[in-house]
Coordinates of N, CA and C in Angstrom, one line a residue:
X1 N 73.4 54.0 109.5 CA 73.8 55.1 108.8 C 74.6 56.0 109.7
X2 N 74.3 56.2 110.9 CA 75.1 57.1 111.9 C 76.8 56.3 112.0
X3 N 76.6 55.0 112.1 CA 77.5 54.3 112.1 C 78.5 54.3 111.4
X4 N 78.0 54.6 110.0 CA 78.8 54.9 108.7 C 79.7 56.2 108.6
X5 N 78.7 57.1 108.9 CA 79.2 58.6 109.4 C 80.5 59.2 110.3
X6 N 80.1 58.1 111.5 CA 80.9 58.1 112.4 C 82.3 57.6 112.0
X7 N 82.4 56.6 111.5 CA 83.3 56.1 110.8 C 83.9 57.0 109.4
X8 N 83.3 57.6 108.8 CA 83.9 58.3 107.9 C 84.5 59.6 108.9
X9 N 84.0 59.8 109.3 CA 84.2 61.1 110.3 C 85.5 61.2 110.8
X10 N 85.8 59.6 111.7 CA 87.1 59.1 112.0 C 88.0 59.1 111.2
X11 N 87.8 58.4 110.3 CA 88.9 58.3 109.2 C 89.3 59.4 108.7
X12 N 88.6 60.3 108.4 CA 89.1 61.5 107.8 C 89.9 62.5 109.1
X13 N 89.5 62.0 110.3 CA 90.3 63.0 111.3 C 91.5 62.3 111.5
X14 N 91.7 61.1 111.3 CA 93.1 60.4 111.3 C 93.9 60.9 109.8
X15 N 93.8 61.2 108.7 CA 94.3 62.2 107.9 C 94.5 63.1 108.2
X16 N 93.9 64.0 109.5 CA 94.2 65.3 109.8 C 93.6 66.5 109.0
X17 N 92.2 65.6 108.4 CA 91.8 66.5 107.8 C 90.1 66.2 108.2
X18 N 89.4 67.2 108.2 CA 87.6 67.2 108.3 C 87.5 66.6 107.0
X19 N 86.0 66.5 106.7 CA 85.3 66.7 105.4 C 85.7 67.7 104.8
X20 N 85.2 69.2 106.2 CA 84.4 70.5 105.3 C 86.0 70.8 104.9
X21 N 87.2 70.6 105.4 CA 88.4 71.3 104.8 C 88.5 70.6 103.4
X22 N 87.9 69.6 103.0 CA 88.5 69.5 101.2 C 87.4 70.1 100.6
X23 N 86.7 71.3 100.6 CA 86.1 71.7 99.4 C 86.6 72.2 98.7
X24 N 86.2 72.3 97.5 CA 87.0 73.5 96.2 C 86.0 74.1 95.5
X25 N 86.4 74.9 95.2 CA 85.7 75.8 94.9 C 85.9 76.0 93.2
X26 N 84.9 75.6 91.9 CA 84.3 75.6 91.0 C 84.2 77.2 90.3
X27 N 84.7 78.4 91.0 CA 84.2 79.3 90.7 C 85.1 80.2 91.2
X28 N 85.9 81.4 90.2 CA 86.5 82.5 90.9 C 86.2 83.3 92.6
X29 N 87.1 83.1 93.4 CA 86.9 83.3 95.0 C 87.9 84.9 95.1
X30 N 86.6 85.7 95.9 CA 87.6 87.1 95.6 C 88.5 86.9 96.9
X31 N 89.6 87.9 96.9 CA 90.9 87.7 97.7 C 90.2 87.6 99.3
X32 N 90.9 86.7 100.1 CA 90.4 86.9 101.2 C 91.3 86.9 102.3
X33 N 91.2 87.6 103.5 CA 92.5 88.0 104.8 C 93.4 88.5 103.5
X34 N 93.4 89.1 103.1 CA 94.3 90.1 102.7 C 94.1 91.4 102.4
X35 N 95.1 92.8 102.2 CA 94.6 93.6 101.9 C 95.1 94.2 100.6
X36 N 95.0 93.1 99.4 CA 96.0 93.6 98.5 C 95.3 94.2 97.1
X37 N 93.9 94.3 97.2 CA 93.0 94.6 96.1 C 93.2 96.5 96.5
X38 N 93.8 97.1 97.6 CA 93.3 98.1 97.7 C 94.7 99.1 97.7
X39 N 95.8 98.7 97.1 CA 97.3 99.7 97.5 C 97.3 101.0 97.3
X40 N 96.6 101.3 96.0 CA 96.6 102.2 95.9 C 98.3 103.0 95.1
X41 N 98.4 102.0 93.9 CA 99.8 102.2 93.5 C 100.1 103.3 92.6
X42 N 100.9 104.3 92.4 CA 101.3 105.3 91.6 C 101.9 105.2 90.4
X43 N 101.9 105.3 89.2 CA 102.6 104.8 88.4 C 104.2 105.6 88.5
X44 N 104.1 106.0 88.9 CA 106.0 106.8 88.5 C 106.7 106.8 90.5
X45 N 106.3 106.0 90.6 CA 106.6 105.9 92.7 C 107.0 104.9 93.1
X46 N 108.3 104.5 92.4 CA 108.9 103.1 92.6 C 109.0 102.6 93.9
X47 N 109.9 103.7 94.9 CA 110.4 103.8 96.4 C 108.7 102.9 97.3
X48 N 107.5 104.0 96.6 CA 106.5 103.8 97.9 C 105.5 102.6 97.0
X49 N 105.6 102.2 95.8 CA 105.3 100.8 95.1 C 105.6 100.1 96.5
X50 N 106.7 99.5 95.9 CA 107.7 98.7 96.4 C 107.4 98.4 97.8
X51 N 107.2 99.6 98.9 CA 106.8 99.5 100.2 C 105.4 99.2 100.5
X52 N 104.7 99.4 99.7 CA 103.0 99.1 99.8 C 102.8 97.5 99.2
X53 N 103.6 97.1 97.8 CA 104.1 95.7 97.7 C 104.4 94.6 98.9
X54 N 105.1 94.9 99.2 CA 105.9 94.1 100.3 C 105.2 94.3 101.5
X55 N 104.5 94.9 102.1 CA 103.8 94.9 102.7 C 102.3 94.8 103.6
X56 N 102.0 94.7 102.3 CA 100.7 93.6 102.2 C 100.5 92.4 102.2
X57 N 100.0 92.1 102.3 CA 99.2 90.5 102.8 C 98.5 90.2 101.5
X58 N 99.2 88.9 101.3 CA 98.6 88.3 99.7 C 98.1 87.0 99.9
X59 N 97.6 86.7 98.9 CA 96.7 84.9 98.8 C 98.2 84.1 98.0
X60 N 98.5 84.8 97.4 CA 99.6 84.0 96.3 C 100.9 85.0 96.2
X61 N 102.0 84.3 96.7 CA 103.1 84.8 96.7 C 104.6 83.7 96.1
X62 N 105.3 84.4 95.3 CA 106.4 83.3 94.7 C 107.6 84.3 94.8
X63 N 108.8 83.4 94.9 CA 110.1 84.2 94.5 C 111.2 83.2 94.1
X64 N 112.2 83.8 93.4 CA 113.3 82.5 92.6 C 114.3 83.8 92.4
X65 N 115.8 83.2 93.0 CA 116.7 83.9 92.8 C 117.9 83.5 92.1
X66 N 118.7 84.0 91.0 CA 119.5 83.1 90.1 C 120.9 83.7 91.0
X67 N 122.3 83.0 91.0 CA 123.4 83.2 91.4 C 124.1 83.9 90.2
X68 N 124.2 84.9 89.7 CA 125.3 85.1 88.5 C 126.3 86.0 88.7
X69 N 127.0 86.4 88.3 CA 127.7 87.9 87.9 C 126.9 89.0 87.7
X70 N 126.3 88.9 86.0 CA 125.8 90.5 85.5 C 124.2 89.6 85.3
X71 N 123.5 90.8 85.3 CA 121.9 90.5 84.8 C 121.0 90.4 85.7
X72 N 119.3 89.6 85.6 CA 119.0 89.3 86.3 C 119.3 88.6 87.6
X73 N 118.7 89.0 88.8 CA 119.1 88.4 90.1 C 118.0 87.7 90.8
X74 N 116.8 88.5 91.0 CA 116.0 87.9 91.5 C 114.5 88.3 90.9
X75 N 113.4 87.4 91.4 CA 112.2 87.8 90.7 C 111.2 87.1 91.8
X76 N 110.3 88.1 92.1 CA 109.2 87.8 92.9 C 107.9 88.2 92.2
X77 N 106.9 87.6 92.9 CA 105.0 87.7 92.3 C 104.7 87.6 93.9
X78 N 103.4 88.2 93.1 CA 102.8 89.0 94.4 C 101.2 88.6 93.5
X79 N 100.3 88.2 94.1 CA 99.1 88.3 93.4 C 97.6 88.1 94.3
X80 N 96.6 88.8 94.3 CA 95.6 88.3 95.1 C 94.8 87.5 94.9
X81 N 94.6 87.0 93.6 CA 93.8 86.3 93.6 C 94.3 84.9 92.7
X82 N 95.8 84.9 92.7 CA 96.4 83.7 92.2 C 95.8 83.8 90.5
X83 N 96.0 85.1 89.7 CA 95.8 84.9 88.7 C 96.2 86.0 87.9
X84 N 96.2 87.4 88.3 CA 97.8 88.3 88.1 C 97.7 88.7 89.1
X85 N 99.2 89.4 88.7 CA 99.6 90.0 90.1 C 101.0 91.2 89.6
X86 N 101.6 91.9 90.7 CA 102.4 92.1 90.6 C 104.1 91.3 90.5
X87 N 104.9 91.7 89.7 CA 106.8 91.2 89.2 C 107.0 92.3 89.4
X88 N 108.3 91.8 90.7 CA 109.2 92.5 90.9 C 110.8 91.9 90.5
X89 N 111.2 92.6 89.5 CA 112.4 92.1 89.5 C 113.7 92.8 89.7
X90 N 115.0 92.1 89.8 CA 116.0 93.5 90.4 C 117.2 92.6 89.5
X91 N 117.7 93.5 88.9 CA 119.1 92.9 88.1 C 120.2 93.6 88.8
X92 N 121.7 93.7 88.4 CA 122.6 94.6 88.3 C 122.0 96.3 88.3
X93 N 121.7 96.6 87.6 CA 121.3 98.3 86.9 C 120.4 98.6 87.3
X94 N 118.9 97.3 87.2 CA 117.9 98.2 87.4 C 116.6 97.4 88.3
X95 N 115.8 98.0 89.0 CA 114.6 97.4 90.1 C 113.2 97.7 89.3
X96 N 112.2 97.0 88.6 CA 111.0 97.0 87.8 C 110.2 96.2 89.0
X97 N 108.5 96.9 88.6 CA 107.7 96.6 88.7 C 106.6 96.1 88.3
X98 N 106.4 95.3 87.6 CA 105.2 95.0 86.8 C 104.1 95.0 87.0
X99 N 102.8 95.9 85.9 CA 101.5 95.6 86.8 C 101.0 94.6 86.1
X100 N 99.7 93.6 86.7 CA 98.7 92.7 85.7 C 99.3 91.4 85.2
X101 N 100.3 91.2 85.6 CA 101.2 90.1 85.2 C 100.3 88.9 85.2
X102 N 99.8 87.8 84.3 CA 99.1 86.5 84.8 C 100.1 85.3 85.1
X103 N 99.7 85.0 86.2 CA 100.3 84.0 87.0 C 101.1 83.4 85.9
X104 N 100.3 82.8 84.5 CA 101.1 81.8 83.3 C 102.3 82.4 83.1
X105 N 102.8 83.8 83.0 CA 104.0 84.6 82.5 C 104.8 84.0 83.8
X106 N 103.9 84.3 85.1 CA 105.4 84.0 86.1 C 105.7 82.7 85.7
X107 N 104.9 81.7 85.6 CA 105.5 80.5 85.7 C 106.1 79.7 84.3
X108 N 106.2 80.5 83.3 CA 106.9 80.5 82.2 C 108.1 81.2 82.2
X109 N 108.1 82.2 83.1 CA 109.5 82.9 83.5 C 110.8 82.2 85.0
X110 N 109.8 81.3 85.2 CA 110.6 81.0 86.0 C 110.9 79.0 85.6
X111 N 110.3 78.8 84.3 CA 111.1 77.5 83.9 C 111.5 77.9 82.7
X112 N 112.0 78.6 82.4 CA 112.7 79.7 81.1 C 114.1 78.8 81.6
X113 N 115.1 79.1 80.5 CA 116.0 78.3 80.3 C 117.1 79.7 80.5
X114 N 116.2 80.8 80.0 CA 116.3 82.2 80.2 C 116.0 83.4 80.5
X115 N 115.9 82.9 81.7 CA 114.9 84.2 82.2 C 115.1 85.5 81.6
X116 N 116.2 86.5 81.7 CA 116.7 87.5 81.3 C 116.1 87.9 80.1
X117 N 116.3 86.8 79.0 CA 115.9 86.6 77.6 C 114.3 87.1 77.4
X118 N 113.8 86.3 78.4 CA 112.1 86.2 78.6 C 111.2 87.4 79.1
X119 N 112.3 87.9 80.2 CA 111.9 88.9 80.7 C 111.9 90.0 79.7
X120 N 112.9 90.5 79.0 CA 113.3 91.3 77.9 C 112.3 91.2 77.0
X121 N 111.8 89.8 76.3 CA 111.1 89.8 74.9 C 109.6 89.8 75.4
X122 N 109.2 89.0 76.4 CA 107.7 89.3 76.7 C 107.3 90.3 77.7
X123 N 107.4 90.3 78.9 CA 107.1 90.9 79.6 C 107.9 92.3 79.7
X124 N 108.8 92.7 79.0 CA 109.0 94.3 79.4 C 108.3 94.9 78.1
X125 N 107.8 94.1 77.1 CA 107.4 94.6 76.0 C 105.4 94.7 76.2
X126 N 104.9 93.7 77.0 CA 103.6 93.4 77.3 C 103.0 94.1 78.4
X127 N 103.7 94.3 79.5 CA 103.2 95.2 80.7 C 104.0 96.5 81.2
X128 N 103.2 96.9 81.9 CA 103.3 98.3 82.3 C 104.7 98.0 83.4
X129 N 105.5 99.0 83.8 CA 106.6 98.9 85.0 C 107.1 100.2 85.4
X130 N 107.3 99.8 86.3 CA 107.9 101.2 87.2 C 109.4 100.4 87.3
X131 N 110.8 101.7 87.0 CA 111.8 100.9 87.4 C 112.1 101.8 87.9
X132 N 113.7 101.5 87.8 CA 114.3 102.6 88.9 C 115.8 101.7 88.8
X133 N 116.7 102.9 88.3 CA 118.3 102.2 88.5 C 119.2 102.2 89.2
X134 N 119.9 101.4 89.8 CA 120.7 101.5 90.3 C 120.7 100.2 91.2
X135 N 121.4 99.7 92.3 CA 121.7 98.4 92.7 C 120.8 98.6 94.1

């Protein structure tokens, strides 16, 4: 039996992996090494959003930027516990915030055929945002 052990033991350090690192976890895990449960965000305070955003330390972070002329440009997520989070997005005219976003919106916004479209019909109409215009 030790022998077996030992041998599984090996094999799995030649993957470069232990045992104990494949666990998963069955059960919501609250945010951890981060400090992003606590920002402390304002609703009408785009400028110091935005710097308390970016600033913090997250479990789950994404960004995708489109090349165009006019409209949307870029869009980022921010979330602690990989299940909402904050969208930030920045067009031509104007820089939004989104609070509560669920992970599913970002990732339906970002295989959208239209983001702009998407952005406009679900999500500026579903969640809360702080914007702010100009480039």
């Amino acid at each position: 039996m030790k022998i077996l052990f030992q041998l599984c033991f090996f094999i799995s350090a030649l993957n470069g992996k232990t045992i104990a690192q494949g666990i998963e976890h069955n059960y919501p895990v609250a945010p951890q090494n981060t400090n992003c449960d606590s920002l402390g965000i304002l609703p009408d305070d785009y400028p110091d959003a935005l710097l308390k955003i970016e600033n913090a330390s997250w479990r789950y972070q994404r960004s995708f930027s489109i090349s165009r002329q006019h409209g949307l440009r870029q869009a980022r997520f921010f979330s602690c516990d990989a299940e909402t989070g904050f969208l930030i997005t920045h067009s031509d005219s104007t820089k939004c915030i989104f609070h509560d976003v669920p992970l599913k919106a970002w990732e339906e916004l970002t295989k959208s055929p239209d983001p702009e479209s998407f952005l406009a019909q679900f999500l500026g109409k579903n969640f809360i945002s702080i914007c702010e215009d100009g480039k």
